[in-house]
């Protein structure tokens, strides 16, 4: 299927990882254009990329001449452009859609922004935060966020093999990259058995395996 | 119109402010239940509220027995439950929807989480950040974010009187509360003429005026 989709991505970017999962779940082929977030002072700040996405961030999706930014906006766009039910990233009912979006945003608004590379760099620059302090900071927000998500998942009748029912959704596409970060930062996952179970279930799927950082063309 | 909507809100919460704007734009009546984020060690942490929203955050919307959390998920829900075109919070075309969502998320994912009360409290606790350092931190992320949003708005042919065309959208509902915060933190707005212009246009509308922090029942 030649869709002409191009994804500006960085192998270890959590937000790009979400979109790679979504593209794979929807069965859409795409070309990866790596943007190295550290080399050359951060290739996302280069004028050519900045012209494409003034936010100077990955992911950024090209669909023909359309430039789509923000991982969740990209996933919603893909779901609207390719509305086939069997690969839907959101359920059909408004309540279920709200639940999936809220879980996704519990990651994308309340955990991930606080442990981002640029934020850790700023903590070092402004407060002289050591590597250990930066790790403690990251783990703190992941622990706060995962505690709430664990409760939401374990309390909800809608939770199934995945975050919402028996098929992976936008919520799983956001949660799994965050768990990847948590393991990288050595956050103990014992307190989050439902999240850990869903993480295992997702990673049995090829769509998630192919989206993993280590499987990317720009992984070292 | 008796919709039975209940909004758990705090007058100065930027995320609750967004949802108040959205409810007003859609012409939906609702009951406000104030949750004081500072008093009593933060009423959002009280067991009764925590049972409702494990994230211990406002806003939280009750629609009958449905509990909807996360400001953007609430706005998407309201738009899906009340799809009348004349009060739509998103345009009809997928590209336009993606642009509006991306603008909204440039605020909700990339600016607002970093200047949140809980984050400033953590900066103080972990790094002994002074009030001036916390203000500098907040202004830094607003300046970075507004610069990108200003470029996106001034570059896009879709920008009109409001963030997207001639009617206010979800993007405006996110941007205006962030500008309110920026003014509170004394960020100079001279570098963001398009944002400042849209801020003025929105605040001429009753939907935005009635949603303002100072107009809330729990404002001091």
PDB file of N, CA and C in Angstrom, chain A residues 71-129:
ATOM      1  N   UNK A  71       1.852  13.940  18.456  1.00  0.00           N
ATOM      2  CA  UNK A  71       1.582  12.498  18.321  1.00  0.00           C
ATOM      3  C   UNK A  71       0.096  12.153  18.404  1.00  0.00           C
ATOM      4  N   UNK A  72      -0.622  12.737  19.352  1.00  0.00           N
ATOM      5  CA  UNK A  72      -2.046  12.385  19.477  1.00  0.00           C
ATOM      6  C   UNK A  72      -2.861  12.930  18.315  1.00  0.00           C
ATOM      7  N   UNK A  73      -2.510  14.111  17.849  1.00  0.00           N
ATOM      8  CA  UNK A  73      -3.208  14.682  16.691  1.00  0.00           C
ATOM      9  C   UNK A  73      -2.942  13.827  15.448  1.00  0.00           C
ATOM     10  N   UNK A  74      -1.723  13.295  15.350  1.00  0.00           N
ATOM     11  CA  UNK A  74      -1.398  12.405  14.215  1.00  0.00           C
ATOM     12  C   UNK A  74      -2.230  11.129  14.293  1.00  0.00           C
ATOM     13  N   UNK A  75      -2.335  10.558  15.498  1.00  0.00           N
ATOM     14  CA  UNK A  75      -3.112   9.317  15.636  1.00  0.00           C
ATOM     15  C   UNK A  75      -4.585   9.529  15.336  1.00  0.00           C
ATOM     16  N   UNK A  76      -5.142  10.654  15.802  1.00  0.00           N
ATOM     17  CA  UNK A  76      -6.545  10.966  15.495  1.00  0.00           C
ATOM     18  C   UNK A  76      -6.713  11.140  13.978  1.00  0.00           C
ATOM     19  N   UNK A  77      -5.743  11.801  13.357  1.00  0.00           N
ATOM     20  CA  UNK A  77      -5.783  12.024  11.910  1.00  0.00           C
ATOM     21  C   UNK A  77      -5.763  10.695  11.162  1.00  0.00           C
ATOM     22  N   UNK A  78      -4.871   9.810  11.561  1.00  0.00           N
ATOM     23  CA  UNK A  78      -4.787   8.502  10.894  1.00  0.00           C
ATOM     24  C   UNK A  78      -6.103   7.744  11.043  1.00  0.00           C
ATOM     25  N   UNK A  79      -6.705   7.841  12.227  1.00  0.00           N
ATOM     26  CA  UNK A  79      -7.966   7.138  12.464  1.00  0.00           C
ATOM     27  C   UNK A  79      -9.099   7.733  11.630  1.00  0.00           C
ATOM     28  N   UNK A  80      -9.053   9.036  11.410  1.00  0.00           N
ATOM     29  CA  UNK A  80     -10.112   9.664  10.602  1.00  0.00           C
ATOM     30  C   UNK A  80      -9.912   9.409   9.114  1.00  0.00           C
ATOM     31  N   UNK A  81      -8.645   9.360   8.666  1.00  0.00           N
ATOM     32  CA  UNK A  81      -8.366   9.128   7.256  1.00  0.00           C
ATOM     33  C   UNK A  81      -8.525   7.659   6.870  1.00  0.00           C
ATOM     34  N   UNK A  82      -8.373   6.784   7.852  1.00  0.00           N
ATOM     35  CA  UNK A  82      -8.443   5.334   7.596  1.00  0.00           C
ATOM     36  C   UNK A  82      -9.390   4.723   8.621  1.00  0.00           C
ATOM     37  N   UNK A  83     -10.698   4.947   8.432  1.00  0.00           N
ATOM     38  CA  UNK A  83     -11.661   4.622   9.491  1.00  0.00           C
ATOM     39  C   UNK A  83     -12.079   3.153   9.553  1.00  0.00           C
ATOM     40  N   UNK A  84     -11.342   2.250   8.895  1.00  0.00           N
ATOM     41  CA  UNK A  84     -11.740   0.855   8.942  1.00  0.00           C
ATOM     42  C   UNK A  84     -11.820   0.388  10.403  1.00  0.00           C
ATOM     43  N   UNK A  85     -12.957  -0.204  10.747  1.00  0.00           N
ATOM     44  CA  UNK A  85     -13.227  -0.593  12.138  1.00  0.00           C
ATOM     45  C   UNK A  85     -12.196  -1.538  12.717  1.00  0.00           C
ATOM     46  N   UNK A  86     -11.721  -2.473  11.886  1.00  0.00           N
ATOM     47  CA  UNK A  86     -10.835  -3.515  12.444  1.00  0.00           C
ATOM     48  C   UNK A  86      -9.472  -2.993  12.874  1.00  0.00           C
ATOM     49  N   UNK A  87      -9.122  -1.795  12.418  1.00  0.00           N
ATOM     50  CA  UNK A  87      -7.850  -1.220  12.872  1.00  0.00           C
ATOM     51  C   UNK A  87      -8.060   0.120  13.571  1.00  0.00           C
ATOM     52  N   UNK A  88      -9.260   0.328  14.106  1.00  0.00           N
ATOM     53  CA  UNK A  88      -9.565   1.607  14.760  1.00  0.00           C
ATOM     54  C   UNK A  88      -8.718   1.771  16.019  1.00  0.00           C
ATOM     55  N   UNK A  89      -8.224   2.975  16.224  1.00  0.00           N
ATOM     56  CA  UNK A  89      -7.421   3.273  17.409  1.00  0.00           C
ATOM     57  C   UNK A  89      -8.293   3.773  18.554  1.00  0.00           C
ATOM     58  N   UNK A  90      -9.564   4.032  18.260  1.00  0.00           N
ATOM     59  CA  UNK A  90     -10.524   4.475  19.271  1.00  0.00           C
ATOM     60  C   UNK A  90     -11.775   3.611  19.150  1.00  0.00           C
ATOM     61  N   UNK A  91     -12.450   3.332  20.276  1.00  0.00           N
ATOM     62  CA  UNK A  91     -13.707   2.585  20.194  1.00  0.00           C
ATOM     63  C   UNK A  91     -14.795   3.425  19.522  1.00  0.00           C
ATOM     64  N   UNK A  92     -15.961   2.837  19.288  1.00  0.00           N
ATOM     65  CA  UNK A  92     -17.002   3.560  18.556  1.00  0.00           C
ATOM     66  C   UNK A  92     -17.868   4.443  19.453  1.00  0.00           C
ATOM     67  N   UNK A  93     -18.006   4.093  20.726  1.00  0.00           N
ATOM     68  CA  UNK A  93     -18.907   4.843  21.606  1.00  0.00           C
ATOM     69  C   UNK A  93     -18.192   6.022  22.263  1.00  0.00           C
ATOM     70  N   UNK A  94     -18.932   7.119  22.448  1.00  0.00           N
ATOM     71  CA  UNK A  94     -18.340   8.362  22.965  1.00  0.00           C
ATOM     72  C   UNK A  94     -17.713   8.169  24.344  1.00  0.00           C
ATOM     73  N   UNK A  95     -18.366   7.371  25.191  1.00  0.00           N
ATOM     74  CA  UNK A  95     -17.814   7.153  26.522  1.00  0.00           C
ATOM     75  C   UNK A  95     -16.488   6.399  26.446  1.00  0.00           C
ATOM     76  N   UNK A  96     -16.478   5.350  25.625  1.00  0.00           N
ATOM     77  CA  UNK A  96     -15.243   4.580  25.462  1.00  0.00           C
ATOM     78  C   UNK A  96     -14.142   5.421  24.840  1.00  0.00           C
ATOM     79  N   UNK A  97     -14.506   6.240  23.871  1.00  0.00           N
ATOM     80  CA  UNK A  97     -13.512   7.121  23.244  1.00  0.00           C
ATOM     81  C   UNK A  97     -12.920   8.071  24.283  1.00  0.00           C
ATOM     82  N   UNK A  98     -13.782   8.592  25.149  1.00  0.00           N
ATOM     83  CA  UNK A  98     -13.302   9.508  26.193  1.00  0.00           C
ATOM     84  C   UNK A  98     -12.358   8.781  27.154  1.00  0.00           C
ATOM     85  N   UNK A  99     -12.697   7.542  27.485  1.00  0.00           N
ATOM     86  CA  UNK A  99     -11.836   6.780  28.398  1.00  0.00           C
ATOM     87  C   UNK A  99     -10.460   6.525  27.774  1.00  0.00           C
ATOM     88  N   UNK A 100     -10.464   6.141  26.507  1.00  0.00           N
ATOM     89  CA  UNK A 100      -9.194   5.870  25.828  1.00  0.00           C
ATOM     90  C   UNK A 100      -8.368   7.152  25.706  1.00  0.00           C
ATOM     91  N   UNK A 101      -9.033   8.237  25.315  1.00  0.00           N
ATOM     92  CA  UNK A 101      -8.299   9.506  25.193  1.00  0.00           C
ATOM     93  C   UNK A 101      -7.752   9.951  26.551  1.00  0.00           C
ATOM     94  N   UNK A 102      -8.548   9.795  27.604  1.00  0.00           N
ATOM     95  CA  UNK A 102      -8.092  10.238  28.929  1.00  0.00           C
ATOM     96  C   UNK A 102      -6.883   9.419  29.375  1.00  0.00           C
ATOM     97  N   UNK A 103      -6.887   8.122  29.106  1.00  0.00           N
ATOM     98  CA  UNK A 103      -5.720   7.292  29.449  1.00  0.00           C
ATOM     99  C   UNK A 103      -4.502   7.739  28.645  1.00  0.00           C
ATOM    100  N   UNK A 104      -4.724   7.975  27.365  1.00  0.00           N
ATOM    101  CA  UNK A 104      -3.614   8.424  26.511  1.00  0.00           C
ATOM    102  C   UNK A 104      -3.040   9.738  27.044  1.00  0.00           C
ATOM    103  N   UNK A 105      -3.923  10.656  27.418  1.00  0.00           N
ATOM    104  CA  UNK A 105      -3.474  11.984  27.873  1.00  0.00           C
ATOM    105  C   UNK A 105      -2.869  11.940  29.267  1.00  0.00           C
ATOM    106  N   UNK A 106      -3.264  10.950  30.058  1.00  0.00           N
ATOM    107  CA  UNK A 106      -2.609  10.783  31.362  1.00  0.00           C
ATOM    108  C   UNK A 106      -1.116  10.521  31.161  1.00  0.00           C
ATOM    109  N   UNK A 107      -0.776   9.947  30.010  1.00  0.00           N
ATOM    110  CA  UNK A 107       0.641   9.772  29.649  1.00  0.00           C
ATOM    111  C   UNK A 107       1.184  11.021  28.967  1.00  0.00           C
ATOM    112  N   UNK A 108       0.477  11.483  27.917  1.00  0.00           N
ATOM    113  CA  UNK A 108       1.073  12.503  27.047  1.00  0.00           C
ATOM    114  C   UNK A 108       1.051  13.901  27.660  1.00  0.00           C
ATOM    115  N   UNK A 109       0.114  14.166  28.586  1.00  0.00           N
ATOM    116  CA  UNK A 109       0.060  15.491  29.225  1.00  0.00           C
ATOM    117  C   UNK A 109       0.661  15.466  30.625  1.00  0.00           C
ATOM    118  N   UNK A 110       0.551  14.358  31.329  1.00  0.00           N
ATOM    119  CA  UNK A 110       0.874  14.400  32.758  1.00  0.00           C
ATOM    120  C   UNK A 110       2.115  13.614  33.164  1.00  0.00           C
ATOM    121  N   UNK A 111       2.634  12.773  32.292  1.00  0.00           N
ATOM    122  CA  UNK A 111       3.881  12.076  32.623  1.00  0.00           C
ATOM    123  C   UNK A 111       4.995  12.503  31.681  1.00  0.00           C
ATOM    124  N   UNK A 112       4.793  12.223  30.412  1.00  0.00           N
ATOM    125  CA  UNK A 112       5.879  12.356  29.450  1.00  0.00           C
ATOM    126  C   UNK A 112       6.519  13.749  29.364  1.00  0.00           C
ATOM    127  N   UNK A 113       5.700  14.844  29.382  1.00  0.00           N
ATOM    128  CA  UNK A 113       6.330  16.166  29.225  1.00  0.00           C
ATOM    129  C   UNK A 113       7.346  16.482  30.319  1.00  0.00           C
ATOM    130  N   UNK A 114       7.191  15.864  31.483  1.00  0.00           N
ATOM    131  CA  UNK A 114       8.041  16.200  32.624  1.00  0.00           C
ATOM    132  C   UNK A 114       9.372  15.458  32.608  1.00  0.00           C
ATOM    133  N   UNK A 115       9.480  14.400  31.809  1.00  0.00           N
ATOM    134  CA  UNK A 115      10.718  13.632  31.776  1.00  0.00           C
ATOM    135  C   UNK A 115      11.433  13.735  30.443  1.00  0.00           C
ATOM    136  N   UNK A 116      10.917  14.633  29.620  1.00  0.00           N
ATOM    137  CA  UNK A 116      11.480  14.898  28.310  1.00  0.00           C
ATOM    138  C   UNK A 116      12.945  15.347  28.393  1.00  0.00           C
ATOM    139  N   UNK A 117      13.696  15.041  27.350  1.00  0.00           N
ATOM    140  CA  UNK A 117      15.115  15.413  27.312  1.00  0.00           C
ATOM    141  C   UNK A 117      15.324  16.905  27.561  1.00  0.00           C
ATOM    142  N   UNK A 118      14.531  17.734  26.893  1.00  0.00           N
ATOM    143  CA  UNK A 118      14.727  19.192  27.024  1.00  0.00           C
ATOM    144  C   UNK A 118      14.468  19.663  28.462  1.00  0.00           C
ATOM    145  N   UNK A 119      13.561  18.994  29.158  1.00  0.00           N
ATOM    146  CA  UNK A 119      13.259  19.372  30.540  1.00  0.00           C
ATOM    147  C   UNK A 119      14.403  18.958  31.461  1.00  0.00           C
ATOM    148  N   UNK A 120      14.938  17.775  31.237  1.00  0.00           N
ATOM    149  CA  UNK A 120      16.062  17.318  32.051  1.00  0.00           C
ATOM    150  C   UNK A 120      17.280  18.221  31.812  1.00  0.00           C
ATOM    151  N   UNK A 121      17.457  18.627  30.565  1.00  0.00           N
ATOM    152  CA  UNK A 121      18.560  19.558  30.251  1.00  0.00           C
ATOM    153  C   UNK A 121      18.363  20.886  30.986  1.00  0.00           C
ATOM    154  N   UNK A 122      17.123  21.348  31.060  1.00  0.00           N
ATOM    155  CA  UNK A 122      16.834  22.618  31.728  1.00  0.00           C
ATOM    156  C   UNK A 122      17.033  22.504  33.250  1.00  0.00           C
ATOM    157  N   UNK A 123      16.684  21.350  33.803  1.00  0.00           N
ATOM    158  CA  UNK A 123      16.912  21.131  35.238  1.00  0.00           C
ATOM    159  C   UNK A 123      18.399  21.211  35.553  1.00  0.00           C
ATOM    160  N   UNK A 124      19.209  20.663  34.667  1.00  0.00           N
ATOM    161  CA  UNK A 124      20.657  20.709  34.851  1.00  0.00           C
ATOM    162  C   UNK A 124      21.156  22.157  34.722  1.00  0.00           C
ATOM    163  N   UNK A 125      20.676  22.851  33.696  1.00  0.00           N
ATOM    164  CA  UNK A 125      21.145  24.219  33.449  1.00  0.00           C
ATOM    165  C   UNK A 125      20.709  25.182  34.550  1.00  0.00           C
ATOM    166  N   UNK A 126      19.471  25.078  34.994  1.00  0.00           N
ATOM    167  CA  UNK A 126      18.913  26.044  35.948  1.00  0.00           C
ATOM    168  C   UNK A 126      19.259  25.723  37.399  1.00  0.00           C
ATOM    169  N   UNK A 127      19.244  24.417  37.713  1.00  0.00           N
ATOM    170  CA  UNK A 127      19.379  24.033  39.120  1.00  0.00           C
ATOM    171  C   UNK A 127      20.586  23.121  39.372  1.00  0.00           C
ATOM    172  N   UNK A 128      21.399  22.934  38.349  1.00  0.00           N
ATOM    173  CA  UNK A 128      22.566  22.072  38.494  1.00  0.00           C
ATOM    174  C   UNK A 128      22.203  20.651  38.865  1.00  0.00           C
ATOM    175  N   UNK A 129      21.037  20.199  38.422  1.00  0.00           N
ATOM    176  CA  UNK A 129      20.579  18.849  38.779  1.00  0.00           C
ATOM    177  C   UNK A 129      21.563  17.796  38.270  1.00  0.00           C
TER     178      UNK A 129
END
